[in-house]
XYZ file of C-alpha atoms in Angstrom:
522
model
C 30.338 -48.461 -76.029
C 33.583 -49.925 -74.761
C 32.990 -51.862 -71.362
C 35.271 -50.251 -68.691
C 36.466 -52.565 -65.283
C 36.169 -50.216 -62.682
C 39.540 -49.923 -60.341
C 37.825 -48.323 -57.643
C 38.008 -51.612 -55.503
C 41.362 -52.071 -57.218
C 41.086 -55.842 -56.957
C 39.268 -56.187 -60.258
C 41.702 -54.529 -62.164
C 44.334 -56.352 -60.494
C 43.238 -59.709 -61.464
C 42.389 -58.611 -65.147
C 45.667 -57.318 -65.559
C 47.389 -60.136 -63.912
C 45.810 -62.584 -66.342
C 46.893 -60.604 -69.199
C 50.510 -60.689 -68.101
C 50.589 -64.517 -68.312
C 48.678 -65.014 -71.260
C 49.781 -66.638 -74.456
C 48.236 -65.767 -77.749
C 47.521 -68.111 -80.318
C 48.793 -67.731 -83.799
C 48.053 -64.851 -85.718
C 46.172 -66.584 -88.286
C 44.566 -69.201 -86.177
C 41.192 -68.897 -87.062
C 41.830 -69.566 -90.950
C 42.307 -73.202 -90.243
C 39.768 -76.089 -90.749
C 37.841 -76.266 -87.426
C 39.063 -78.803 -84.721
C 38.391 -79.160 -81.110
C 41.345 -77.242 -79.836
C 40.942 -74.672 -82.947
C 37.593 -73.734 -83.915
C 38.986 -72.103 -87.494
C 36.196 -71.033 -90.209
C 38.529 -72.893 -92.804
C 39.773 -69.943 -94.631
C 42.845 -71.231 -95.907
C 40.906 -74.465 -97.499
C 38.822 -72.034 -99.145
C 41.448 -70.358 -100.866
C 42.921 -73.933 -101.703
C 39.537 -74.772 -103.536
C 38.844 -74.616 -107.036
C 35.678 -72.478 -106.219
C 38.752 -69.653 -105.311
C 40.204 -69.794 -108.520
C 37.173 -68.296 -110.392
C 37.485 -64.959 -111.949
C 37.063 -62.264 -109.049
C 35.151 -58.646 -108.518
C 36.436 -55.946 -106.309
C 33.834 -55.847 -103.189
C 33.638 -52.471 -101.725
C 33.201 -52.741 -97.517
C 32.075 -49.831 -95.476
C 33.675 -50.022 -92.301
C 31.083 -47.871 -90.308
C 33.274 -47.276 -86.969
C 35.056 -44.969 -85.347
C 38.063 -43.758 -87.658
C 40.275 -45.805 -90.013
C 44.227 -45.490 -90.514
C 44.084 -45.033 -94.201
C 47.878 -45.288 -94.291
C 48.442 -48.241 -92.527
C 51.027 -50.335 -94.795
C 48.624 -53.438 -94.500
C 45.643 -51.223 -95.757
C 46.677 -48.401 -98.128
C 46.311 -50.437 -101.067
C 42.799 -51.383 -100.095
C 41.393 -48.170 -99.145
C 38.489 -47.252 -101.642
C 38.978 -44.015 -103.376
C 35.981 -41.707 -104.523
C 36.487 -41.926 -108.417
C 34.370 -38.563 -109.023
C 35.738 -36.649 -106.148
C 39.204 -34.529 -106.868
C 40.912 -34.694 -103.515
C 41.771 -31.596 -101.519
C 40.309 -28.790 -103.968
C 37.365 -27.768 -101.675
C 34.670 -28.301 -104.094
C 32.003 -30.853 -103.890
C 32.708 -32.612 -107.270
C 30.514 -35.469 -107.295
C 27.712 -32.832 -105.984
C 26.786 -35.798 -103.253
C 26.696 -33.014 -100.438
C 30.131 -34.090 -98.825
C 33.101 -31.934 -100.188
C 36.388 -33.541 -100.783
C 34.861 -37.364 -99.609
C 37.915 -38.809 -101.404
C 37.949 -42.183 -99.098
C 34.804 -41.727 -97.105
C 33.359 -39.339 -94.594
C 33.293 -38.282 -90.856
C 29.701 -37.775 -89.759
C 31.079 -36.520 -85.915
C 33.356 -33.744 -86.983
C 33.025 -29.938 -87.727
C 33.450 -28.041 -90.694
C 36.476 -26.296 -89.316
C 38.065 -29.808 -88.930
C 37.378 -30.117 -85.269
C 36.315 -33.858 -84.134
C 33.857 -35.370 -81.703
C 36.052 -37.307 -79.361
C 33.799 -38.431 -76.323
C 29.914 -38.384 -76.475
C 27.451 -39.460 -73.884
C 26.038 -42.779 -73.678
C 22.623 -43.284 -75.199
C 21.026 -43.596 -71.998
C 22.291 -40.224 -70.747
C 20.813 -38.649 -73.922
C 17.430 -40.047 -73.104
C 17.340 -39.247 -69.814
C 18.412 -35.666 -70.828
C 15.600 -35.546 -73.054
C 13.023 -36.931 -70.495
C 14.655 -34.377 -67.751
C 13.975 -31.649 -70.036
C 10.292 -33.128 -70.966
C 9.376 -33.268 -67.060
C 11.972 -30.179 -65.621
C 8.521 -28.923 -64.108
C 6.429 -31.878 -63.637
C 2.644 -30.995 -62.435
C -0.005 -33.954 -61.006
C -1.099 -34.525 -64.540
C 2.568 -34.517 -65.949
C 3.274 -37.822 -63.599
C 0.614 -39.522 -65.150
C 1.693 -38.942 -68.496
C 3.763 -42.051 -70.706
C 7.576 -41.385 -69.833
C 7.459 -40.029 -66.262
C 7.889 -43.262 -64.735
C 10.784 -44.293 -66.891
C 12.544 -40.775 -65.934
C 12.193 -41.172 -62.541
C 13.908 -44.544 -62.955
C 16.692 -43.231 -65.064
C 16.928 -40.478 -62.624
C 17.735 -42.527 -59.705
C 19.953 -44.805 -61.619
C 22.201 -42.178 -63.541
C 22.750 -39.527 -60.685
C 23.554 -42.580 -58.569
C 26.020 -43.447 -61.453
C 27.036 -40.360 -61.604
C 28.232 -40.120 -57.722
C 29.791 -43.532 -57.734
C 31.978 -42.866 -60.728
C 33.118 -39.845 -59.173
C 33.912 -41.426 -55.834
C 35.360 -44.363 -57.873
C 37.783 -41.939 -59.889
C 38.789 -40.216 -56.901
C 39.647 -43.175 -54.922
C 41.765 -44.677 -57.519
C 43.519 -41.133 -58.026
C 44.583 -41.326 -54.430
C 45.506 -45.197 -55.014
C 47.862 -43.908 -57.862
C 49.099 -40.840 -55.993
C 49.996 -42.846 -53.008
C 51.874 -45.395 -55.208
C 53.797 -42.912 -56.487
C 54.256 -41.135 -53.251
C 55.933 -44.422 -51.747
C 58.138 -44.680 -54.551
C 59.485 -40.973 -53.857
C 59.953 -42.074 -50.450
C 61.860 -44.966 -51.231
C 64.022 -42.883 -53.809
C 63.181 -45.824 -56.169
C 61.324 -45.907 -59.627
C 59.763 -49.414 -59.234
C 59.836 -50.473 -55.718
C 58.837 -54.118 -54.510
C 55.957 -55.170 -52.619
C 58.373 -55.794 -49.652
C 59.611 -52.633 -49.685
C 56.570 -50.476 -49.609
C 54.948 -52.696 -47.004
C 57.993 -51.877 -44.801
C 57.050 -48.064 -44.739
C 56.130 -46.390 -41.787
C 52.893 -44.617 -42.360
C 50.057 -43.280 -40.520
C 47.990 -45.928 -38.872
C 44.789 -44.735 -40.745
C 46.934 -45.309 -44.010
C 48.176 -48.951 -43.003
C 45.426 -51.037 -44.876
C 45.958 -48.831 -47.735
C 49.710 -49.252 -47.993
C 49.312 -53.057 -47.293
C 46.769 -53.284 -50.351
C 49.412 -51.383 -52.502
C 52.132 -53.637 -51.466
C 50.202 -56.699 -51.974
C 49.219 -55.884 -55.963
C 52.676 -54.433 -56.410
C 54.015 -57.974 -55.136
C 51.288 -59.719 -57.319
C 51.740 -57.390 -60.334
C 55.046 -55.436 -60.404
C 55.235 -51.650 -59.740
C 55.098 -50.432 -63.494
C 52.426 -53.033 -64.279
C 50.436 -51.684 -61.714
C 50.998 -48.118 -62.683
C 49.987 -48.696 -66.156
C 46.777 -50.528 -65.200
C 45.855 -47.496 -63.042
C 46.907 -44.722 -65.502
C 44.542 -46.967 -68.008
C 42.033 -46.992 -65.568
C 41.725 -43.467 -64.893
C 41.764 -42.609 -68.449
C 38.706 -44.926 -69.009
C 36.828 -43.404 -66.002
C 38.136 -39.396 -66.843
C 36.200 -40.501 -70.075
C 33.057 -41.514 -68.336
C 33.199 -38.972 -65.357
C 33.915 -36.070 -67.719
C 32.230 -36.614 -71.012
C 29.904 -40.093 -71.213
C 28.103 -38.970 -67.817
C 28.720 -35.584 -67.821
C 24.880 -33.815 -67.883
C 26.690 -30.400 -68.929
C 28.512 -31.768 -71.879
C 27.242 -30.754 -75.298
C 29.352 -32.303 -77.805
C 27.038 -31.724 -80.630
C 27.804 -28.047 -80.909
C 31.109 -29.354 -82.499
C 29.410 -30.923 -85.559
C 26.755 -28.010 -86.094
C 24.240 -29.795 -87.712
C 20.487 -29.893 -86.845
C 20.264 -32.923 -84.835
C 16.418 -32.859 -84.768
C 16.578 -33.570 -88.793
C 17.632 -37.202 -89.305
C 17.624 -36.572 -93.057
C 19.927 -33.700 -93.017
C 23.046 -34.196 -95.241
C 26.249 -32.676 -95.393
C 27.405 -32.188 -92.122
C 30.819 -33.443 -90.899
C 34.353 -33.336 -92.505
C 36.619 -35.646 -94.415
C 38.960 -36.847 -91.667
C 38.010 -40.282 -91.347
C 40.609 -41.131 -88.928
C 39.485 -39.239 -86.256
C 41.431 -38.628 -82.591
C 41.339 -42.518 -82.233
C 41.106 -45.168 -85.100
C 42.143 -48.210 -83.290
C 38.865 -49.829 -83.489
C 38.027 -49.089 -87.322
C 41.588 -49.738 -88.137
C 41.589 -53.193 -86.539
C 38.270 -53.962 -88.099
C 39.283 -53.122 -91.459
C 42.806 -55.376 -91.323
C 40.604 -58.267 -90.336
C 38.377 -57.510 -93.342
C 40.898 -56.778 -96.166
C 44.758 -56.366 -94.842
C 46.838 -57.265 -98.152
C 47.115 -60.850 -98.223
C 50.258 -62.304 -99.397
C 52.433 -59.314 -98.822
C 54.712 -60.882 -95.988
C 53.908 -58.406 -93.414
C 51.395 -58.263 -90.888
C 48.454 -60.361 -91.349
C 46.544 -61.856 -94.353
C 42.823 -60.003 -94.246
C 40.024 -62.760 -94.914
C 38.968 -61.374 -97.975
C 41.648 -61.000 -101.142
C 39.731 -58.511 -103.551
C 38.278 -55.767 -101.421
C 38.351 -52.080 -101.089
C 37.691 -50.335 -97.805
C 35.098 -47.376 -97.409
C 35.812 -45.437 -94.353
C 33.139 -44.002 -92.454
C 33.334 -42.529 -88.854
C 30.476 -42.309 -86.700
C 31.513 -43.970 -83.612
C 32.822 -41.514 -80.564
C 34.252 -42.873 -77.435
C 30.467 -43.106 -76.093
C 27.510 -44.333 -77.886
C 26.967 -43.631 -81.518
C 23.985 -41.600 -82.705
C 21.186 -43.275 -84.669
C 21.118 -39.929 -87.140
C 24.682 -40.788 -87.747
C 24.309 -44.551 -88.123
C 21.270 -43.926 -90.709
C 23.261 -41.521 -92.544
C 26.618 -43.476 -92.483
C 24.287 -46.539 -94.235
C 22.829 -44.147 -96.655
C 26.230 -42.671 -97.749
C 27.743 -46.450 -97.952
C 24.923 -47.681 -100.077
C 25.079 -44.159 -102.451
C 28.869 -44.660 -102.974
C 28.711 -48.656 -104.116
C 29.571 -50.229 -101.018
C 28.037 -54.076 -101.110
C 28.646 -54.953 -97.792
C 28.423 -52.550 -94.495
C 30.450 -53.792 -91.477
C 28.983 -52.155 -88.161
C 30.972 -53.100 -85.181
C 29.281 -51.054 -82.720
C 25.870 -51.119 -80.239
C 24.250 -49.636 -77.781
C 21.106 -50.983 -74.971
C 19.158 -47.671 -75.804
C 17.615 -46.054 -78.749
C 17.021 -42.536 -80.035
C 15.226 -42.705 -83.444
C 15.042 -46.076 -84.829
C 13.098 -45.023 -87.371
C 15.554 -43.072 -89.096
C 17.913 -46.436 -88.585
C 15.120 -48.644 -90.217
C 14.764 -46.180 -93.229
C 18.482 -46.640 -94.065
C 18.247 -50.569 -93.442
C 15.159 -50.890 -96.040
C 17.222 -48.190 -98.212
C 20.335 -50.814 -98.147
C 17.959 -53.810 -98.660
C 16.433 -52.224 -101.651
C 19.756 -51.611 -103.049
C 20.947 -55.027 -102.490
C 23.661 -54.291 -99.965
C 24.295 -56.637 -96.892
C 24.724 -55.359 -93.385
C 26.865 -57.298 -90.890
C 26.480 -56.299 -87.213
C 28.351 -57.165 -83.873
C 25.989 -58.541 -81.506
C 27.539 -56.772 -78.474
C 29.762 -57.784 -75.785
C 27.769 -57.445 -72.622
C 27.187 -61.405 -72.176
C 23.350 -60.836 -72.648
C 20.474 -62.885 -74.255
C 19.460 -60.323 -76.904
C 16.157 -62.045 -76.856
C 15.419 -60.823 -73.785
C 17.208 -57.889 -73.673
C 17.363 -55.428 -76.736
C 20.685 -54.558 -78.485
C 20.739 -51.628 -80.875
C 20.754 -51.101 -83.849
C 18.907 -54.549 -84.682
C 16.983 -55.955 -87.726
C 13.616 -55.486 -86.554
C 11.889 -53.333 -88.814
C 8.525 -53.002 -86.666
C 5.267 -54.580 -87.426
C 7.044 -58.263 -86.988
C 9.184 -57.349 -90.127
C 12.930 -57.987 -89.953
C 15.744 -56.998 -92.656
C 16.691 -60.089 -95.103
C 19.657 -58.462 -95.424
C 21.292 -58.078 -92.274
C 23.637 -60.775 -90.261
C 24.265 -60.381 -86.668
C 27.450 -62.193 -85.375
C 28.172 -63.356 -81.870
C 32.111 -64.199 -81.153
C 33.647 -67.721 -80.717
C 36.838 -68.586 -79.381
C 39.453 -71.424 -80.269
C 38.736 -74.298 -77.854
C 35.542 -76.127 -79.121
C 34.093 -76.702 -75.545
C 34.298 -73.053 -74.693
C 33.238 -72.047 -77.816
C 31.090 -69.023 -77.084
C 33.298 -66.341 -75.679
C 32.566 -65.205 -72.085
C 31.425 -61.718 -73.312
C 29.428 -62.590 -76.247
C 25.762 -61.542 -76.541
C 23.580 -64.538 -77.683
C 20.162 -65.239 -78.618
C 18.481 -67.858 -80.552
C 16.263 -65.237 -82.287
C 18.004 -62.384 -82.719
C 21.899 -63.660 -83.403
C 22.491 -65.459 -86.411
C 25.672 -66.971 -86.287
C 28.978 -67.069 -84.667
C 32.572 -66.170 -85.698
C 35.939 -65.929 -84.335
C 36.077 -62.911 -81.728
C 38.834 -63.630 -79.341
C 42.694 -62.939 -79.697
C 42.158 -61.723 -83.078
C 45.305 -60.118 -84.617
C 45.026 -57.068 -87.145
C 46.174 -53.599 -87.759
C 46.203 -50.525 -85.134
C 47.388 -47.090 -85.967
C 50.865 -46.069 -86.104
C 51.871 -48.967 -88.802
C 51.579 -51.542 -85.682
C 49.295 -54.431 -84.992
C 47.750 -55.907 -81.952
C 45.476 -58.455 -80.557
C 41.813 -57.830 -79.590
C 38.772 -59.579 -78.388
C 35.154 -58.712 -79.083
C 32.185 -59.100 -81.540
C 33.841 -56.185 -83.019
C 36.189 -58.672 -84.501
C 33.683 -61.341 -84.959
C 31.618 -59.172 -87.406
C 34.440 -58.181 -89.841
C 35.447 -62.008 -89.940
C 31.891 -62.421 -91.441
C 31.915 -59.482 -93.544
C 34.963 -60.397 -94.884
C 34.082 -64.173 -95.478
C 30.713 -62.548 -97.358
C 33.072 -60.335 -99.697
C 34.993 -63.538 -100.628
C 31.871 -65.008 -101.274
C 30.431 -62.482 -103.529
C 33.878 -61.616 -105.073
C 33.942 -64.853 -106.910
C 29.947 -64.549 -107.512
C 28.644 -61.108 -108.275
C 25.366 -61.993 -109.428
C 24.418 -63.330 -106.056
C 22.020 -60.913 -104.174
C 22.304 -59.892 -100.671
C 19.717 -62.116 -99.425
C 21.609 -65.081 -100.857
C 24.878 -64.028 -99.662
C 23.365 -64.388 -96.227
C 21.388 -67.663 -96.703
C 24.727 -69.128 -97.998
C 26.608 -67.810 -94.805
C 23.825 -69.461 -92.635
C 23.345 -72.554 -94.232
C 26.698 -73.488 -94.565
C 27.891 -73.041 -90.885
C 29.808 -75.871 -88.972
C 27.302 -77.108 -86.801
C 28.366 -77.588 -83.226
C 26.181 -79.853 -81.202
C 27.837 -80.272 -77.794
C 27.370 -78.079 -74.534
C 29.496 -74.972 -74.146
C 29.466 -72.655 -70.990
C 27.006 -69.647 -70.979
C 28.571 -66.171 -71.746
C 29.055 -64.442 -68.769
C 28.700 -67.562 -66.347
C 31.615 -69.871 -65.040
C 29.978 -73.241 -64.947
C 26.299 -72.909 -66.536
C 26.203 -75.342 -69.776
C 24.145 -74.775 -72.561
C 23.508 -76.181 -75.791
C 25.562 -74.292 -78.189
C 22.734 -74.329 -80.975
C 20.454 -72.390 -78.278
C 22.694 -69.352 -78.568
C 21.760 -68.537 -82.029
C 19.595 -68.831 -85.169
C 21.694 -71.627 -86.666
C 23.677 -73.170 -84.098
C 26.790 -73.066 -85.911
C 30.313 -71.286 -86.970
C 30.634 -69.694 -90.243
C 32.723 -71.692 -92.804
C 34.339 -69.903 -95.791
C 35.272 -73.134 -97.441
C 31.614 -74.475 -97.169
C 30.022 -71.064 -97.954
C 32.025 -70.673 -101.158
C 31.512 -74.023 -102.497
C 27.465 -73.392 -102.086
C 27.777 -70.577 -103.792
C 29.443 -71.703 -106.491
C 27.425 -74.771 -106.897
C 23.940 -72.288 -106.714
C 25.124 -70.306 -109.528
C 25.362 -73.611 -111.318
C 22.131 -74.674 -111.393
């Protein structure tokens, strides 16, 4: 789920946009260098310069389970996986796998008629709706049943959130409408803060006028208007779809949602209505190296399999499970999963798919989340817990780092000494986005594909390794960081960096590639 900064109070958005305005981005390949105090890279350039990189290389298929991938981007089109057993666009399931014309992957959140799920509920809203149906006419006996206390707590939380968001949306809308009205009165497309403050208004409107004038003076009219438009768009998604109890997006898909093992639903449009996130993730992993445009992906011999399961909202466990199974059955060796949520619906279905991937030697790489939380205390789903004290040995959980050693853990990254394995660069990461463009994104969503790409690099030179071997090598070869860093989500609290993950370190491509090569020589 995307974390939205609400503009109801306006102050939050103003300070964020102001910070972005003057921000200087680092070199687009900053994390490819060796780690230093001011630039904590992963030694990728050194890995490619090493003798181990000169070994014969085997193509590794990496499945990107995400919100959609632009397969025609010039930096990606040559590394997109193509199903060798499917004849394109003949409307026949040539390989008889249950998916018609799945030439480059599959979209599990689309309809047979080509329609798309763009927005969906948050998982906690879906859980609440299930409980609401269960307890719609509660008896005295019902109040003692498991789940009733959770239902009542969620009822208060969610219904309060719905009302608060509607009020914030209306307040933000009024703010922008008033801003536009002032520009019209002044006859200017971009008036200054001083000009707005000089306008005569009703005494009841003076505080709003002065607040608008101050923000225009701070940010400029156009930047403020752009921020308001973006904020309204994000809140519109939340108010109209994510928290809308009457919205029924699954009708678009038309599947039997109660059957977690159903296959064949969806369509073959792997881009979907917004492929920005998945395209960015794909470029980090495998954008064509050395072609003189855009960026160099982490791995040099990969094919990207595009699997769409993530809407604007929370992904569904059924789709995640089927996405994993599809990737495994079609030859992926690594699956990148840059998504997550705070609630579960059918973890058993996901666990079965994770075990299926494990049994077929597939490595799962997952983003730890962007809530600045301790995943040892607050669960983040999906995760590697299989129940009964068992954990998936083919799973790597990745937190996000930034360039400066003293601030190494990003402010937003989740962490956990038991439930986060490693950290990888996840701030100011440059990569591909749709329409042949590029952008810098932040998030554990970016850290995960850096790790997945490094895993592909290791495996391509050492194809006889197992998924368990690759995970072990990545964890054993981290760059250890012994100093203290600021705890994510705080401004001043210092903690030892090793306390934030199992390994206490940052992934290191040079050391990992060397260890893999030495391991196979023994």
